[in-house]
């Protein structure tokens, strides 16, 4: 098979995902994605008519993000002709990376020559859970077989099972904030970021990620109340069981769930979009394009769906095996910080050096625009490989329903 060559990647800044507060909350997600697509086309100088598809991840595919937002974004674009097709997909939090992977598969197989993968989520305009489907699509028959508790309960279950303390979770969160602050002050995202404009007035509304809390302290994080204790006590099961009780039916050995995750050590709610351009070897050669990186391996896998968030480690193992590599061969890791326990558990399972993980901060500091995050992490990893003169990075995310996704990229 041929290579999936990464020509370039661009992203919006992440805006606070709160209506009338976040800088991007006044912009329709289709317009947000359209600006991202336009930036990618303009920066690379490609003939947009050569694009064979635009594959985008979006999780809440309802209301403004429904009706195939990928196609709407292409039509809203000022650089891409109407003849270019598009498709939206949902693999929960892994959607943005899955979109890039599907685009890469099309290129590597020889079926397509030039494809964009990426994602968009406007959590201020289409809040999490807006589709009303939960993890199981409200399938009451399935719910009798497997009752999937909320992800916050799952994260606390992981922390309890692994013996992580609140102090450990808060310390990881503080490091995310400090690394994000250093990266912003050092302008490490300048290559990929662009200034988002109001589509009507043309006025710049956001130039930099606005969610990070510079000046965070361990004392401040410790003072934030645990977020999921009341949810754990809510009766949600078919026979009135609480979320905690349902989780303990599957994991009785932990005894009781310690509720340790808070708004300070879990990912933030934000808006954002990202796009990655992938091209075949023949297209690169024919058009003289400069290649920044390549997709070396991809993998998905699923794990037990009640604990839900433990699949990044096995997904990463599968990708490493496909690439003929081990965890020690990876120079940089991007492990999505959905909850602090997730990267901590993944690092423990794979024996990863923490100094290689999320070196510019993660979703605890920057926020997690669900459908866009995976593509953003790949973008960040590629930029940092170039900045440090390193070779390989592995991007992985936990996913609702117990799934995981991993992609290995190499710098060219």
mmCIF file of C-alpha atoms in Angstrom:
data_model
loop_
_atom_site.group_PDB
_atom_site.id
_atom_site.type_symbol
_atom_site.label_atom_id
_atom_site.label_comp_id
_atom_site.label_asym_id
_atom_site.label_seq_id
_atom_site.Cartn_x
_atom_site.Cartn_y
_atom_site.Cartn_z
ATOM 1 C CA UNK A 1 0.000 0.000 0.000
ATOM 2 C CA UNK A 2 1.010 3.607 -0.504
ATOM 3 C CA UNK A 3 1.628 6.229 2.146
ATOM 4 C CA UNK A 4 -0.940 8.521 3.687
ATOM 5 C CA UNK A 5 1.108 11.700 3.501
ATOM 6 C CA UNK A 6 0.202 14.529 5.871
ATOM 7 C CA UNK A 7 0.550 17.744 3.886
ATOM 8 C CA UNK A 8 -0.661 20.129 6.567
ATOM 9 C CA UNK A 9 -3.072 20.588 9.455
ATOM 10 C CA UNK A 10 -4.820 23.637 10.854
ATOM 11 C CA UNK A 11 -7.167 24.291 13.733
ATOM 12 C CA UNK A 12 -9.204 26.967 15.374
ATOM 13 C CA UNK A 13 -8.384 28.126 18.865
ATOM 14 C CA UNK A 14 -10.599 26.409 21.407
ATOM 15 C CA UNK A 15 -13.294 28.708 22.736
ATOM 16 C CA UNK A 16 -15.116 28.284 26.024
ATOM 17 C CA UNK A 17 -18.139 26.096 25.405
ATOM 18 C CA UNK A 18 -20.645 28.318 27.142
ATOM 19 C CA UNK A 19 -23.388 30.227 25.369
ATOM 20 C CA UNK A 20 -22.851 33.989 25.204
ATOM 21 C CA UNK A 21 -19.556 33.615 27.113
ATOM 22 C CA UNK A 22 -17.228 31.659 24.837
ATOM 23 C CA UNK A 23 -15.732 33.692 21.996
ATOM 24 C CA UNK A 24 -16.839 31.132 19.389
ATOM 25 C CA UNK A 25 -20.352 30.633 20.741
ATOM 26 C CA UNK A 26 -21.820 33.116 18.272
ATOM 27 C CA UNK A 27 -20.590 31.182 15.246
ATOM 28 C CA UNK A 28 -22.495 28.297 13.671
ATOM 29 C CA UNK A 29 -20.362 25.116 13.766
ATOM 30 C CA UNK A 30 -20.674 24.754 10.001
ATOM 31 C CA UNK A 31 -19.189 28.214 9.556
ATOM 32 C CA UNK A 32 -16.451 27.394 12.070
ATOM 33 C CA UNK A 33 -15.519 24.301 10.077
ATOM 34 C CA UNK A 34 -15.778 26.158 6.771
ATOM 35 C CA UNK A 35 -13.184 28.692 7.910
ATOM 36 C CA UNK A 36 -10.927 25.819 8.935
ATOM 37 C CA UNK A 37 -11.262 24.161 5.541
ATOM 38 C CA UNK A 38 -10.553 27.465 3.789
ATOM 39 C CA UNK A 39 -7.412 27.981 5.840
ATOM 40 C CA UNK A 40 -6.141 24.509 4.954
ATOM 41 C CA UNK A 41 -6.788 24.955 1.233
ATOM 42 C CA UNK A 42 -5.229 28.416 1.160
ATOM 43 C CA UNK A 43 -2.138 27.471 3.131
ATOM 44 C CA UNK A 44 -1.372 24.376 1.072
ATOM 45 C CA UNK A 45 -2.190 25.960 -2.286
ATOM 46 C CA UNK A 46 -3.902 22.829 -3.543
ATOM 47 C CA UNK A 47 -6.486 22.797 -6.275
ATOM 48 C CA UNK A 48 -9.550 22.166 -4.097
ATOM 49 C CA UNK A 49 -11.350 20.611 -7.068
ATOM 50 C CA UNK A 50 -8.967 17.652 -6.698
ATOM 51 C CA UNK A 51 -10.370 16.812 -3.264
ATOM 52 C CA UNK A 52 -12.199 13.494 -3.390
ATOM 53 C CA UNK A 53 -13.857 13.695 0.022
ATOM 54 C CA UNK A 54 -14.034 15.594 3.300
ATOM 55 C CA UNK A 55 -14.456 13.301 6.314
ATOM 56 C CA UNK A 56 -15.420 15.009 9.572
ATOM 57 C CA UNK A 57 -16.083 13.835 13.103
ATOM 58 C CA UNK A 58 -18.953 15.346 15.081
ATOM 59 C CA UNK A 59 -20.463 13.715 18.157
ATOM 60 C CA UNK A 60 -23.738 15.556 18.788
ATOM 61 C CA UNK A 61 -25.210 15.181 15.296
ATOM 62 C CA UNK A 62 -28.432 17.012 15.971
ATOM 63 C CA UNK A 63 -29.835 20.514 15.417
ATOM 64 C CA UNK A 64 -27.053 22.748 14.048
ATOM 65 C CA UNK A 65 -24.671 19.793 13.884
ATOM 66 C CA UNK A 66 -27.176 17.483 12.237
ATOM 67 C CA UNK A 67 -28.055 17.001 8.580
ATOM 68 C CA UNK A 68 -24.457 16.037 7.634
ATOM 69 C CA UNK A 69 -22.556 19.035 8.923
ATOM 70 C CA UNK A 70 -19.593 17.944 6.805
ATOM 71 C CA UNK A 71 -21.483 18.650 3.607
ATOM 72 C CA UNK A 72 -22.848 21.904 5.000
ATOM 73 C CA UNK A 73 -19.323 22.985 5.906
ATOM 74 C CA UNK A 74 -18.092 22.334 2.374
ATOM 75 C CA UNK A 75 -20.970 24.358 0.943
ATOM 76 C CA UNK A 76 -20.219 27.178 3.396
ATOM 77 C CA UNK A 77 -16.565 27.165 2.353
ATOM 78 C CA UNK A 78 -15.308 29.867 0.007
ATOM 79 C CA UNK A 79 -12.530 27.720 -1.487
ATOM 80 C CA UNK A 80 -14.003 24.256 -2.051
ATOM 81 C CA UNK A 81 -16.264 23.661 -5.070
ATOM 82 C CA UNK A 82 -19.729 22.184 -4.611
ATOM 83 C CA UNK A 83 -18.680 19.031 -6.459
ATOM 84 C CA UNK A 84 -16.563 17.905 -3.472
ATOM 85 C CA UNK A 85 -18.437 15.352 -1.362
ATOM 86 C CA UNK A 86 -18.364 15.106 2.431
ATOM 87 C CA UNK A 87 -19.416 12.795 5.233
ATOM 88 C CA UNK A 88 -19.917 13.109 8.990
ATOM 89 C CA UNK A 89 -19.135 10.313 11.437
ATOM 90 C CA UNK A 90 -19.503 9.629 15.140
ATOM 91 C CA UNK A 91 -17.121 7.467 17.136
ATOM 92 C CA UNK A 92 -17.789 9.554 20.235
ATOM 93 C CA UNK A 93 -14.587 11.193 21.546
ATOM 94 C CA UNK A 94 -12.469 9.433 18.921
ATOM 95 C CA UNK A 95 -14.416 10.922 16.018
ATOM 96 C CA UNK A 96 -11.848 13.495 14.893
ATOM 97 C CA UNK A 97 -9.002 10.986 14.821
ATOM 98 C CA UNK A 98 -11.224 8.370 13.196
ATOM 99 C CA UNK A 99 -12.069 10.861 10.450
ATOM 100 C CA UNK A 100 -8.362 11.379 9.760
ATOM 101 C CA UNK A 101 -7.820 7.617 9.809
ATOM 102 C CA UNK A 102 -10.651 6.970 7.353
ATOM 103 C CA UNK A 103 -9.210 9.644 5.079
ATOM 104 C CA UNK A 104 -5.814 7.973 5.390
ATOM 105 C CA UNK A 105 -7.279 4.560 4.584
ATOM 106 C CA UNK A 106 -8.761 5.933 1.373
ATOM 107 C CA UNK A 107 -5.388 7.341 0.357
ATOM 108 C CA UNK A 108 -3.287 4.334 1.410
ATOM 109 C CA UNK A 109 -5.551 1.907 -0.428
ATOM 110 C CA UNK A 110 -5.160 3.790 -3.686
ATOM 111 C CA UNK A 111 -8.881 4.509 -3.839
ATOM 112 C CA UNK A 112 -8.389 8.242 -3.327
ATOM 113 C CA UNK A 113 -5.580 10.725 -3.924
ATOM 114 C CA UNK A 114 -6.481 13.805 -1.886
ATOM 115 C CA UNK A 115 -8.762 13.825 1.171
ATOM 116 C CA UNK A 116 -9.375 16.029 4.196
ATOM 117 C CA UNK A 117 -10.053 14.497 7.604
ATOM 118 C CA UNK A 118 -10.937 16.398 10.750
ATOM 119 C CA UNK A 119 -13.771 17.373 13.015
ATOM 120 C CA UNK A 120 -15.859 20.068 14.632
ATOM 121 C CA UNK A 121 -17.886 20.472 17.804
ATOM 122 C CA UNK A 122 -19.658 23.555 19.095
ATOM 123 C CA UNK A 123 -20.489 22.546 22.641
ATOM 124 C CA UNK A 124 -21.805 26.012 23.462
ATOM 125 C CA UNK A 125 -24.470 25.746 20.751
ATOM 126 C CA UNK A 126 -25.095 21.987 20.744
ATOM 127 C CA UNK A 127 -24.430 20.898 24.339
ATOM 128 C CA UNK A 128 -23.153 17.453 25.199
ATOM 129 C CA UNK A 129 -26.006 14.957 25.247
ATOM 130 C CA UNK A 130 -28.203 17.045 22.939
ATOM 131 C CA UNK A 131 -29.088 13.996 20.860
ATOM 132 C CA UNK A 132 -30.736 12.434 23.928
ATOM 133 C CA UNK A 133 -29.372 9.007 23.048
ATOM 134 C CA UNK A 134 -26.831 8.361 25.793
ATOM 135 C CA UNK A 135 -24.253 5.650 25.181
ATOM 136 C CA UNK A 136 -26.732 2.967 24.230
ATOM 137 C CA UNK A 137 -29.253 4.822 22.094
ATOM 138 C CA UNK A 138 -31.862 4.314 24.835
ATOM 139 C CA UNK A 139 -32.019 0.617 23.952
ATOM 140 C CA UNK A 140 -33.888 -0.733 26.970
ATOM 141 C CA UNK A 141 -33.272 -4.344 25.951
ATOM 142 C CA UNK A 142 -29.523 -3.736 25.769
ATOM 143 C CA UNK A 143 -29.731 -1.889 29.072
ATOM 144 C CA UNK A 144 -30.964 -5.062 30.765
ATOM 145 C CA UNK A 145 -27.831 -6.812 29.509
ATOM 146 C CA UNK A 146 -25.252 -4.024 29.955
ATOM 147 C CA UNK A 147 -25.985 -0.816 31.825
ATOM 148 C CA UNK A 148 -23.366 1.754 30.884
ATOM 149 C CA UNK A 149 -22.955 4.317 33.631
ATOM 150 C CA UNK A 150 -21.891 7.882 32.927
ATOM 151 C CA UNK A 151 -18.267 8.499 31.988
ATOM 152 C CA UNK A 152 -17.603 10.465 35.160
ATOM 153 C CA UNK A 153 -18.601 7.414 37.197
ATOM 154 C CA UNK A 154 -16.384 5.251 34.983
ATOM 155 C CA UNK A 155 -13.449 7.620 35.502
ATOM 156 C CA UNK A 156 -13.919 7.523 39.263
ATOM 157 C CA UNK A 157 -14.145 3.722 39.062
ATOM 158 C CA UNK A 158 -10.791 3.628 37.250
ATOM 159 C CA UNK A 159 -9.215 5.900 39.839
ATOM 160 C CA UNK A 160 -10.592 3.753 42.652
ATOM 161 C CA UNK A 161 -9.477 0.487 41.072
ATOM 162 C CA UNK A 162 -6.004 1.834 40.289
ATOM 163 C CA UNK A 163 -5.588 3.382 43.729
ATOM 164 C CA UNK A 164 -5.088 6.894 42.394
ATOM 165 C CA UNK A 165 -5.597 9.585 45.014
ATOM 166 C CA UNK A 166 -7.255 12.970 44.576
ATOM 167 C CA UNK A 167 -3.818 14.489 45.084
ATOM 168 C CA UNK A 168 -2.390 12.477 42.180
ATOM 169 C CA UNK A 169 -5.245 13.492 39.874
ATOM 170 C CA UNK A 170 -4.903 17.149 40.850
ATOM 171 C CA UNK A 171 -1.125 17.054 40.393
ATOM 172 C CA UNK A 172 -1.556 15.675 36.874
ATOM 173 C CA UNK A 173 -4.103 18.411 36.169
ATOM 174 C CA UNK A 174 -1.763 21.093 37.489
ATOM 175 C CA UNK A 175 1.014 19.841 35.229
ATOM 176 C CA UNK A 176 -1.356 20.021 32.269
ATOM 177 C CA UNK A 177 -2.127 23.646 33.089
ATOM 178 C CA UNK A 178 1.528 24.565 33.605
ATOM 179 C CA UNK A 179 2.609 22.910 30.361
ATOM 180 C CA UNK A 180 -0.230 24.623 28.487
ATOM 181 C CA UNK A 181 0.752 27.991 29.929
ATOM 182 C CA UNK A 182 4.379 27.494 28.896
ATOM 183 C CA UNK A 183 3.375 26.372 25.401
ATOM 184 C CA UNK A 184 1.128 29.384 24.879
ATOM 185 C CA UNK A 185 3.749 31.831 26.112
ATOM 186 C CA UNK A 186 6.266 30.208 23.773
ATOM 187 C CA UNK A 187 3.835 30.456 20.809
ATOM 188 C CA UNK A 188 4.188 26.744 20.072
ATOM 189 C CA UNK A 189 0.789 26.559 18.343
ATOM 190 C CA UNK A 190 1.365 29.464 15.980
ATOM 191 C CA UNK A 191 1.936 27.278 12.929
ATOM 192 C CA UNK A 192 -1.470 25.608 13.130
ATOM 193 C CA UNK A 193 -3.727 28.208 14.718
ATOM 194 C CA UNK A 194 -5.639 30.785 12.722
ATOM 195 C CA UNK A 195 -7.756 33.715 13.862
ATOM 196 C CA UNK A 196 -11.459 32.917 13.654
ATOM 197 C CA UNK A 197 -13.630 35.697 12.264
ATOM 198 C CA UNK A 198 -17.283 36.528 12.572
ATOM 199 C CA UNK A 199 -18.667 35.281 9.231
ATOM 200 C CA UNK A 200 -20.954 38.329 8.920
ATOM 201 C CA UNK A 201 -18.796 41.228 10.097
ATOM 202 C CA UNK A 202 -15.363 39.819 9.335
ATOM 203 C CA UNK A 203 -14.178 40.886 12.784
ATOM 204 C CA UNK A 204 -11.652 38.606 14.523
ATOM 205 C CA UNK A 205 -13.336 36.922 17.492
ATOM 206 C CA UNK A 206 -10.626 34.563 18.758
ATOM 207 C CA UNK A 207 -6.906 34.183 18.101
ATOM 208 C CA UNK A 208 -5.734 31.899 20.935
ATOM 209 C CA UNK A 209 -7.111 29.083 23.077
ATOM 210 C CA UNK A 210 -9.163 30.758 25.797
ATOM 211 C CA UNK A 211 -9.907 27.888 28.191
ATOM 212 C CA UNK A 212 -6.534 27.388 29.996
ATOM 213 C CA UNK A 213 -6.374 28.746 33.533
ATOM 214 C CA UNK A 214 -2.955 30.354 33.842
ATOM 215 C CA UNK A 215 -1.806 30.650 37.421
ATOM 216 C CA UNK A 216 -3.473 27.430 38.564
ATOM 217 C CA UNK A 217 -2.274 26.051 41.900
ATOM 218 C CA UNK A 218 -2.541 22.696 43.605
ATOM 219 C CA UNK A 219 -4.453 24.369 46.453
ATOM 220 C CA UNK A 220 -6.959 25.845 44.025
ATOM 221 C CA UNK A 221 -7.513 22.492 42.333
ATOM 222 C CA UNK A 222 -7.927 20.717 45.665
ATOM 223 C CA UNK A 223 -10.666 23.166 46.658
ATOM 224 C CA UNK A 224 -12.900 22.193 43.714
ATOM 225 C CA UNK A 225 -15.658 19.815 44.757
ATOM 226 C CA UNK A 226 -15.838 16.300 43.301
ATOM 227 C CA UNK A 227 -18.146 16.429 40.308
ATOM 228 C CA UNK A 228 -19.807 13.019 40.143
ATOM 229 C CA UNK A 229 -20.702 12.014 43.687
ATOM 230 C CA UNK A 230 -24.329 13.111 43.382
ATOM 231 C CA UNK A 231 -24.645 11.353 40.021
ATOM 232 C CA UNK A 232 -23.283 8.197 41.564
ATOM 233 C CA UNK A 233 -26.090 8.292 44.123
ATOM 234 C CA UNK A 234 -28.867 8.849 41.594
ATOM 235 C CA UNK A 235 -31.281 5.951 40.928
ATOM 236 C CA UNK A 236 -30.913 5.264 37.203
ATOM 237 C CA UNK A 237 -31.083 1.491 36.850
ATOM 238 C CA UNK A 238 -34.048 -0.609 35.733
ATOM 239 C CA UNK A 239 -34.761 -1.572 39.331
ATOM 240 C CA UNK A 240 -33.845 1.733 40.911
ATOM 241 C CA UNK A 241 -30.138 1.002 41.289
ATOM 242 C CA UNK A 242 -27.832 3.984 41.532
ATOM 243 C CA UNK A 243 -24.959 4.510 39.084
ATOM 244 C CA UNK A 244 -22.479 3.506 41.773
ATOM 245 C CA UNK A 245 -24.411 0.321 42.528
ATOM 246 C CA UNK A 246 -24.564 -0.607 38.852
ATOM 247 C CA UNK A 247 -20.830 -0.094 38.454
ATOM 248 C CA UNK A 248 -20.144 -2.155 41.573
ATOM 249 C CA UNK A 249 -22.241 -5.027 40.235
ATOM 250 C CA UNK A 250 -19.539 -5.390 37.574
ATOM 251 C CA UNK A 251 -16.611 -4.489 39.851
ATOM 252 C CA UNK A 252 -17.571 -5.639 43.363
ATOM 253 C CA UNK A 253 -13.915 -6.037 44.333
ATOM 254 C CA UNK A 254 -13.411 -2.255 44.687
ATOM 255 C CA UNK A 255 -15.900 -2.159 47.569
ATOM 256 C CA UNK A 256 -16.981 1.436 47.077
ATOM 257 C CA UNK A 257 -16.316 4.042 44.416
ATOM 258 C CA UNK A 258 -14.280 7.030 45.519
ATOM 259 C CA UNK A 259 -15.441 10.153 43.717
ATOM 260 C CA UNK A 260 -12.222 11.980 42.917
ATOM 261 C CA UNK A 261 -12.660 13.725 39.597
ATOM 262 C CA UNK A 262 -13.654 17.368 39.527
ATOM 263 C CA UNK A 263 -14.002 20.197 37.051
ATOM 264 C CA UNK A 264 -10.339 20.870 37.727
ATOM 265 C CA UNK A 265 -8.935 17.453 36.801
ATOM 266 C CA UNK A 266 -11.274 16.540 33.943
ATOM 267 C CA UNK A 267 -11.528 17.920 30.413
ATOM 268 C CA UNK A 268 -13.220 21.237 29.752
ATOM 269 C CA UNK A 269 -16.223 21.953 27.532
ATOM 270 C CA UNK A 270 -15.155 23.983 24.503
ATOM 271 C CA UNK A 271 -15.833 24.776 20.840
ATOM 272 C CA UNK A 272 -13.374 24.094 18.037
ATOM 273 C CA UNK A 273 -12.552 22.634 14.633
ATOM 274 C CA UNK A 274 -9.542 21.043 12.936
ATOM 275 C CA UNK A 275 -8.691 19.821 9.430
ATOM 276 C CA UNK A 276 -5.857 17.617 8.151
ATOM 277 C CA UNK A 277 -4.911 17.244 4.469
ATOM 278 C CA UNK A 278 -3.765 13.800 3.316
ATOM 279 C CA UNK A 279 -2.370 12.973 -0.125
ATOM 280 C CA UNK A 280 -1.126 9.901 -1.966
ATOM 281 C CA UNK A 281 2.473 9.437 -3.082
ATOM 282 C CA UNK A 282 1.503 9.925 -6.717
ATOM 283 C CA UNK A 283 -0.414 13.129 -5.987
ATOM 284 C CA UNK A 284 2.477 14.521 -3.945
ATOM 285 C CA UNK A 285 4.911 13.772 -6.753
ATOM 286 C CA UNK A 286 2.675 15.125 -9.509
ATOM 287 C CA UNK A 287 2.009 18.426 -7.710
ATOM 288 C CA UNK A 288 5.308 18.980 -5.932
ATOM 289 C CA UNK A 289 3.767 19.066 -2.465
ATOM 290 C CA UNK A 290 5.909 19.152 0.646
ATOM 291 C CA UNK A 291 5.134 16.314 3.037
ATOM 292 C CA UNK A 292 5.221 17.044 6.779
ATOM 293 C CA UNK A 293 4.478 13.556 8.057
ATOM 294 C CA UNK A 294 2.922 10.184 7.392
ATOM 295 C CA UNK A 295 0.422 7.896 9.063
ATOM 296 C CA UNK A 296 2.398 4.834 10.061
ATOM 297 C CA UNK A 297 -0.245 2.708 11.801
ATOM 298 C CA UNK A 298 -3.833 2.901 13.016
ATOM 299 C CA UNK A 299 -5.917 0.780 15.356
ATOM 300 C CA UNK A 300 -9.184 0.618 17.220
ATOM 301 C CA UNK A 301 -10.237 -1.819 19.892
ATOM 302 C CA UNK A 302 -12.945 -2.173 22.518
ATOM 303 C CA UNK A 303 -12.821 -3.096 26.183
ATOM 304 C CA UNK A 304 -15.313 -3.664 28.979
ATOM 305 C CA UNK A 305 -18.079 -1.023 28.566
ATOM 306 C CA UNK A 306 -18.921 -0.264 32.206
ATOM 307 C CA UNK A 307 -15.440 0.907 33.161
ATOM 308 C CA UNK A 308 -15.485 2.242 29.592
ATOM 309 C CA UNK A 309 -12.327 4.377 29.480
ATOM 310 C CA UNK A 310 -9.500 1.813 29.641
ATOM 311 C CA UNK A 311 -9.090 1.033 25.916
ATOM 312 C CA UNK A 312 -6.311 3.537 25.001
ATOM 313 C CA UNK A 313 -3.654 1.102 26.265
ATOM 314 C CA UNK A 314 -4.809 -1.928 24.218
ATOM 315 C CA UNK A 315 -5.521 0.283 21.193
ATOM 316 C CA UNK A 316 -1.995 1.671 21.427
ATOM 317 C CA UNK A 317 -0.571 -1.855 21.748
ATOM 318 C CA UNK A 318 -2.403 -2.906 18.609
ATOM 319 C CA UNK A 319 -1.132 0.109 16.651
ATOM 320 C CA UNK A 320 2.412 -0.478 17.896
ATOM 321 C CA UNK A 321 2.243 -4.120 16.860
ATOM 322 C CA UNK A 322 1.085 -3.143 13.371
ATOM 323 C CA UNK A 323 4.005 -0.722 13.111
ATOM 324 C CA UNK A 324 6.523 -3.253 14.432
ATOM 325 C CA UNK A 325 7.284 -0.968 17.363
ATOM 326 C CA UNK A 326 7.164 -0.916 21.145
ATOM 327 C CA UNK A 327 6.029 1.846 23.470
ATOM 328 C CA UNK A 328 9.661 2.790 24.077
ATOM 329 C CA UNK A 329 10.079 3.563 20.358
ATOM 330 C CA UNK A 330 7.591 6.446 20.528
ATOM 331 C CA UNK A 331 9.103 9.901 20.990
ATOM 332 C CA UNK A 332 5.912 11.772 21.965
ATOM 333 C CA UNK A 333 2.499 10.688 23.201
ATOM 334 C CA UNK A 334 -0.804 12.504 23.045
ATOM 335 C CA UNK A 335 -3.189 10.723 25.427
ATOM 336 C CA UNK A 336 -6.477 12.574 25.610
ATOM 337 C CA UNK A 337 -7.112 13.982 29.054
ATOM 338 C CA UNK A 338 -10.812 13.227 29.196
ATOM 339 C CA UNK A 339 -10.251 12.607 32.908
ATOM 340 C CA UNK A 340 -6.917 12.599 34.712
ATOM 341 C CA UNK A 341 -7.223 8.898 35.517
ATOM 342 C CA UNK A 342 -7.238 7.976 31.808
ATOM 343 C CA UNK A 343 -3.693 9.049 30.864
ATOM 344 C CA UNK A 344 -2.428 7.947 34.283
ATOM 345 C CA UNK A 345 -3.864 4.456 33.770
ATOM 346 C CA UNK A 346 -2.567 4.312 30.179
ATOM 347 C CA UNK A 347 0.939 5.362 31.219
ATOM 348 C CA UNK A 348 0.929 2.727 33.946
ATOM 349 C CA UNK A 349 -0.230 -0.050 31.613
ATOM 350 C CA UNK A 350 2.300 0.766 28.879
ATOM 351 C CA UNK A 351 5.147 1.904 31.170
ATOM 352 C CA UNK A 352 5.409 5.250 29.376
ATOM 353 C CA UNK A 353 7.833 7.919 30.509
ATOM 354 C CA UNK A 354 5.589 10.802 31.708
ATOM 355 C CA UNK A 355 8.063 13.293 30.224
ATOM 356 C CA UNK A 356 6.935 12.164 26.761
ATOM 357 C CA UNK A 357 3.207 12.585 27.395
ATOM 358 C CA UNK A 358 1.117 15.641 26.522
ATOM 359 C CA UNK A 359 4.187 17.859 26.621
ATOM 360 C CA UNK A 360 2.187 21.000 25.801
ATOM 361 C CA UNK A 361 -0.723 20.235 28.092
ATOM 362 C CA UNK A 362 -3.951 18.467 27.228
ATOM 363 C CA UNK A 363 -7.714 18.616 27.396
ATOM 364 C CA UNK A 364 -7.739 19.368 31.129
ATOM 365 C CA UNK A 365 -6.113 22.690 30.276
ATOM 366 C CA UNK A 366 -7.379 23.334 26.746
ATOM 367 C CA UNK A 367 -10.758 21.616 26.738
ATOM 368 C CA UNK A 368 -12.155 18.753 24.687
ATOM 369 C CA UNK A 369 -14.287 19.737 21.642
ATOM 370 C CA UNK A 370 -15.532 16.171 21.276
ATOM 371 C CA UNK A 371 -15.624 15.635 17.507
ATOM 372 C CA UNK A 372 -12.507 17.703 16.813
ATOM 373 C CA UNK A 373 -10.136 16.661 19.591
ATOM 374 C CA UNK A 374 -8.529 13.636 17.928
ATOM 375 C CA UNK A 375 -7.552 15.624 14.846
ATOM 376 C CA UNK A 376 -6.282 18.452 17.067
ATOM 377 C CA UNK A 377 -4.072 16.051 19.033
ATOM 378 C CA UNK A 378 -2.549 14.726 15.812
ATOM 379 C CA UNK A 379 -1.979 18.296 14.661
ATOM 380 C CA UNK A 380 -0.301 19.212 17.948
ATOM 381 C CA UNK A 381 1.874 16.091 17.873
ATOM 382 C CA UNK A 382 3.085 16.805 14.342
ATOM 383 C CA UNK A 383 3.972 20.393 15.201
ATOM 384 C CA UNK A 384 5.869 19.306 18.288
ATOM 385 C CA UNK A 385 7.798 16.574 16.464
ATOM 386 C CA UNK A 386 9.028 19.255 14.085
ATOM 387 C CA UNK A 387 9.804 21.718 16.854
ATOM 388 C CA UNK A 388 11.875 19.156 18.763
ATOM 389 C CA UNK A 389 13.374 17.390 15.742
ATOM 390 C CA UNK A 390 11.867 14.053 16.814
ATOM 391 C CA UNK A 391 10.493 11.247 14.668
ATOM 392 C CA UNK A 392 7.388 9.456 15.950
ATOM 393 C CA UNK A 393 4.258 10.202 17.953
ATOM 394 C CA UNK A 394 1.303 8.129 19.089
ATOM 395 C CA UNK A 395 -2.122 9.713 19.528
ATOM 396 C CA UNK A 396 -4.775 7.859 21.501
ATOM 397 C CA UNK A 397 -8.192 8.594 23.002
ATOM 398 C CA UNK A 398 -10.664 6.792 25.208
ATOM 399 C CA UNK A 399 -14.120 6.494 23.661
ATOM 400 C CA UNK A 400 -17.653 5.992 24.942
ATOM 401 C CA UNK A 401 -18.945 2.444 25.020
ATOM 402 C CA UNK A 402 -15.549 1.091 26.022
ATOM 403 C CA UNK A 403 -13.661 1.782 22.795
ATOM 404 C CA UNK A 404 -10.204 3.146 22.126
ATOM 405 C CA UNK A 405 -8.374 4.512 19.093
ATOM 406 C CA UNK A 406 -4.685 5.017 18.360
ATOM 407 C CA UNK A 407 -2.684 6.427 15.467
ATOM 408 C CA UNK A 408 1.074 6.507 14.993
ATOM 409 C CA UNK A 409 2.549 9.264 12.866
ATOM 410 C CA UNK A 410 6.108 9.876 11.741
ATOM 411 C CA UNK A 411 7.720 13.128 10.772
ATOM 412 C CA UNK A 412 9.135 13.452 7.262
#
